[in-house]
Amino acid sequence: TGAGAEGALAFVPLSCCLAAEEGGPVPAAVGEVLGGGAASVDLELRLAVALLLEMRDPSSPFAPYLATLPPPAAFAHHPMMWGAGELEALADPPLAAAIQGDRASADALYGDCIAGALPGASLEQWLHCVALVRTRTYARRSASGGVSLALEPIVDLANHRRFRRPSEGGGA
């Protein structure tokens, strides 16, 4: 049997997560990057902006967790990184169009907001954050009843094997 009334083994407070909430407040730093239309930006992309900001801040409280995340090279085969030939080989036009749309949205947000607001932030760093969010987030109900997407360090560490860098005897 599980612990607690609902069989939960653990409860992770949202304050311990890097999160973006549908219809919720946009953190000031994320709002500064995205400008006036921040609330209308896709929830995953808002969370990716928050992640990029944390990754650029050496004093981030999430720094120990961020150090365990896979590097950009680990996402070289993520569908968002595919070229036209790989998308064509997929032989599923609706899925290929969805992947292209996701990449176009990420590229547009980089060009429209991130490149100007965060000098030195490369497209590769941005796409790395987008890929991390798309592969490692959990959806949950927020206190207001809306949807929240979160990178949950404790859950993430239990659910994913730690990426070992080549200097630690691991592969890329």
Tab-separated table of C-alpha atoms in Angstrom:
chain	number	residue	atom	x	y	z
A	1	THR	CA	0.000	0.000	0.000
A	2	GLY	CA	1.095	3.544	-0.621
A	3	ALA	CA	1.655	6.191	1.986
A	4	GLY	CA	-0.903	8.914	2.641
A	5	ALA	CA	-4.597	9.121	1.899
A	6	GLU	CA	-4.157	8.995	-1.875
A	7	GLY	CA	-1.362	6.441	-1.947
A	8	ALA	CA	1.291	9.075	-2.622
A	9	LEU	CA	4.839	8.247	-1.643
A	10	ALA	CA	5.939	11.875	-1.458
A	11	PHE	CA	4.633	15.378	-1.906
A	12	VAL	CA	6.944	17.911	-3.548
A	13	PRO	CA	5.917	21.507	-2.843
A	14	LEU	CA	5.725	23.637	-5.963
A	15	SER	CA	8.140	26.049	-4.261
A	16	CYS	CA	10.822	23.336	-4.608
A	17	CYS	CA	10.250	23.109	-8.360
A	18	LEU	CA	11.021	25.215	-11.375
A	19	ALA	CA	7.491	25.777	-12.655
A	20	ALA	CA	5.211	27.748	-14.948
A	21	GLU	CA	1.508	28.014	-14.242
A	22	GLU	CA	-1.281	28.355	-16.789
A	23	GLY	CA	-3.036	31.632	-16.127
A	24	GLY	CA	-0.749	32.224	-13.162
A	25	PRO	CA	1.684	35.027	-12.515
A	26	VAL	CA	4.725	35.232	-14.744
A	27	PRO	CA	7.937	35.601	-12.711
A	28	ALA	CA	9.413	39.084	-13.136
A	29	ALA	CA	12.654	37.851	-14.731
A	30	VAL	CA	10.732	35.733	-17.274
A	31	GLY	CA	8.444	38.698	-17.990
A	32	GLU	CA	11.456	40.926	-18.631
A	33	VAL	CA	12.730	38.478	-21.265
A	34	LEU	CA	9.356	37.924	-22.919
A	35	GLY	CA	8.002	41.451	-22.707
A	36	GLY	CA	4.347	42.426	-22.572
A	37	GLY	CA	2.966	39.253	-24.131
A	38	ALA	CA	4.560	36.883	-21.610
A	39	ALA	CA	1.251	35.452	-20.404
A	40	SER	CA	0.316	34.399	-23.946
A	41	VAL	CA	3.543	32.443	-24.537
A	42	ASP	CA	3.170	28.656	-24.520
A	43	LEU	CA	3.573	27.226	-21.008
A	44	GLU	CA	6.470	24.953	-22.013
A	45	LEU	CA	8.343	27.845	-23.604
A	46	ARG	CA	7.778	30.041	-20.526
A	47	LEU	CA	9.254	27.282	-18.387
A	48	ALA	CA	12.166	26.949	-20.826
A	49	VAL	CA	12.878	30.687	-20.384
A	50	ALA	CA	12.857	30.232	-16.601
A	51	LEU	CA	15.241	27.284	-16.984
A	52	LEU	CA	17.568	29.278	-19.242
A	53	LEU	CA	17.664	32.075	-16.663
A	54	GLU	CA	18.501	29.607	-13.879
A	55	MET	CA	21.218	27.966	-15.987
A	56	ARG	CA	22.835	31.362	-16.559
A	57	ASP	CA	22.848	32.171	-12.834
A	58	PRO	CA	25.742	30.496	-10.972
A	59	SER	CA	24.057	31.344	-7.637
A	60	SER	CA	20.766	29.670	-8.613
A	61	PRO	CA	19.265	27.572	-5.820
A	62	PHE	CA	18.704	24.957	-8.533
A	63	ALA	CA	22.432	24.803	-9.469
A	64	PRO	CA	23.055	21.336	-7.935
A	65	TYR	CA	20.070	19.926	-9.850
A	66	LEU	CA	21.001	21.727	-13.078
A	67	ALA	CA	24.474	20.187	-12.913
A	68	THR	CA	22.901	16.720	-13.208
A	69	LEU	CA	20.974	17.469	-16.406
A	70	PRO	CA	22.192	16.098	-19.731
A	71	PRO	CA	24.237	18.501	-21.891
A	72	PRO	CA	23.057	19.807	-25.284
A	73	ALA	CA	24.825	16.991	-27.150
A	74	ALA	CA	22.514	14.480	-25.473
A	75	PHE	CA	19.622	15.983	-27.449
A	76	ALA	CA	21.237	15.799	-30.890
A	77	HIS	CA	18.633	13.216	-31.919
A	78	HIS	CA	15.632	14.962	-30.361
A	79	PRO	CA	12.963	15.411	-33.088
A	80	MET	CA	13.089	19.189	-32.652
A	81	MET	CA	16.696	19.060	-33.933
A	82	TRP	CA	15.833	17.047	-37.047
A	83	GLY	CA	16.385	18.389	-40.531
A	84	ALA	CA	14.064	18.102	-43.537
A	85	GLY	CA	15.408	14.670	-44.530
A	86	GLU	CA	14.759	13.143	-41.126
A	87	LEU	CA	11.278	14.637	-40.968
A	88	GLU	CA	10.488	13.284	-44.434
A	89	ALA	CA	11.742	9.835	-43.419
A	90	LEU	CA	9.266	9.931	-40.551
A	91	ALA	CA	6.537	9.227	-43.165
A	92	ASP	CA	3.908	10.873	-40.966
A	93	PRO	CA	3.120	14.331	-42.407
A	94	PRO	CA	0.925	15.523	-39.498
A	95	LEU	CA	3.576	14.563	-36.951
A	96	ALA	CA	6.342	16.117	-39.069
A	97	ALA	CA	4.291	19.325	-39.312
A	98	ALA	CA	3.804	19.384	-35.519
A	99	ILE	CA	7.556	18.950	-34.968
A	100	GLN	CA	8.305	21.712	-37.480
A	101	GLY	CA	5.760	23.954	-35.760
A	102	ASP	CA	7.351	23.351	-32.361
A	103	ARG	CA	10.781	24.225	-33.729
A	104	ALA	CA	9.439	27.297	-35.543
A	105	SER	CA	7.828	28.542	-32.306
A	106	ALA	CA	11.072	28.043	-30.372
A	107	ASP	CA	13.125	29.743	-33.101
A	108	ALA	CA	10.702	32.683	-33.294
A	109	LEU	CA	10.743	33.245	-29.540
A	110	TYR	CA	14.538	33.157	-29.581
A	111	GLY	CA	14.707	35.698	-32.401
A	112	ASP	CA	11.935	37.948	-31.081
A	113	CYS	CA	12.815	38.010	-27.384
A	114	ILE	CA	15.646	35.905	-26.031
A	115	ALA	CA	18.522	36.938	-28.292
A	116	GLY	CA	17.942	40.620	-27.507
A	117	ALA	CA	17.081	40.276	-23.814
A	118	LEU	CA	19.834	37.831	-22.880
A	119	PRO	CA	23.106	38.785	-24.590
A	120	GLY	CA	25.313	35.746	-24.974
A	121	ALA	CA	22.445	33.249	-24.879
A	122	SER	CA	22.930	31.093	-27.943
A	123	LEU	CA	20.250	29.354	-29.982
A	124	GLU	CA	21.864	26.044	-28.942
A	125	GLN	CA	21.472	26.918	-25.237
A	126	TRP	CA	17.863	27.930	-25.826
A	127	LEU	CA	17.004	24.749	-27.731
A	128	HIS	CA	18.727	22.726	-24.997
A	129	CYS	CA	16.380	24.284	-22.427
A	130	VAL	CA	13.354	23.665	-24.639
A	131	ALA	CA	14.366	20.006	-25.090
A	132	LEU	CA	14.923	19.583	-21.345
A	133	VAL	CA	11.476	20.999	-20.602
A	134	ARG	CA	9.818	18.842	-23.245
A	135	THR	CA	11.412	15.662	-21.933
A	136	ARG	CA	11.544	16.174	-18.168
A	137	THR	CA	8.473	18.105	-16.976
A	138	TYR	CA	5.502	16.948	-15.011
A	139	ALA	CA	2.015	18.436	-15.244
A	140	ARG	CA	0.201	19.066	-11.998
A	141	ARG	CA	-2.752	21.031	-10.658
A	142	SER	CA	-1.803	24.362	-9.179
A	143	ALA	CA	-3.348	25.819	-6.030
A	144	SER	CA	-5.652	27.927	-8.226
A	145	GLY	CA	-6.885	24.811	-10.040
A	146	GLY	CA	-5.002	25.551	-13.270
A	147	VAL	CA	-2.318	23.457	-14.888
A	148	SER	CA	1.266	23.865	-13.850
A	149	LEU	CA	4.287	22.397	-15.608
A	150	ALA	CA	7.254	21.722	-13.379
A	151	LEU	CA	10.784	20.436	-13.390
A	152	GLU	CA	10.788	18.587	-10.085
A	153	PRO	CA	14.368	17.921	-8.978
A	154	ILE	CA	13.602	15.171	-6.465
A	155	VAL	CA	11.219	13.310	-8.766
A	156	ASP	CA	13.467	13.892	-11.778
A	157	LEU	CA	16.485	12.466	-9.978
A	158	ALA	CA	14.520	9.353	-9.036
A	159	ASN	CA	13.069	8.953	-12.538
A	160	HIS	CA	16.172	9.514	-14.675
A	161	ARG	CA	19.605	8.031	-14.522
A	162	ARG	CA	22.203	10.726	-13.876
A	163	PHE	CA	24.039	11.690	-17.012
A	164	ARG	CA	27.736	10.902	-16.624
A	165	ARG	CA	30.099	13.153	-18.496
A	166	PRO	CA	33.030	11.554	-20.368
A	167	SER	CA	35.409	12.950	-17.709
A	168	GLU	CA	33.505	10.814	-15.155
A	169	GLY	CA	33.815	7.636	-17.230
A	170	GLY	CA	30.467	7.974	-19.025
A	171	GLY	CA	29.558	8.310	-22.666
A	172	ALA	CA	28.118	11.323	-24.423
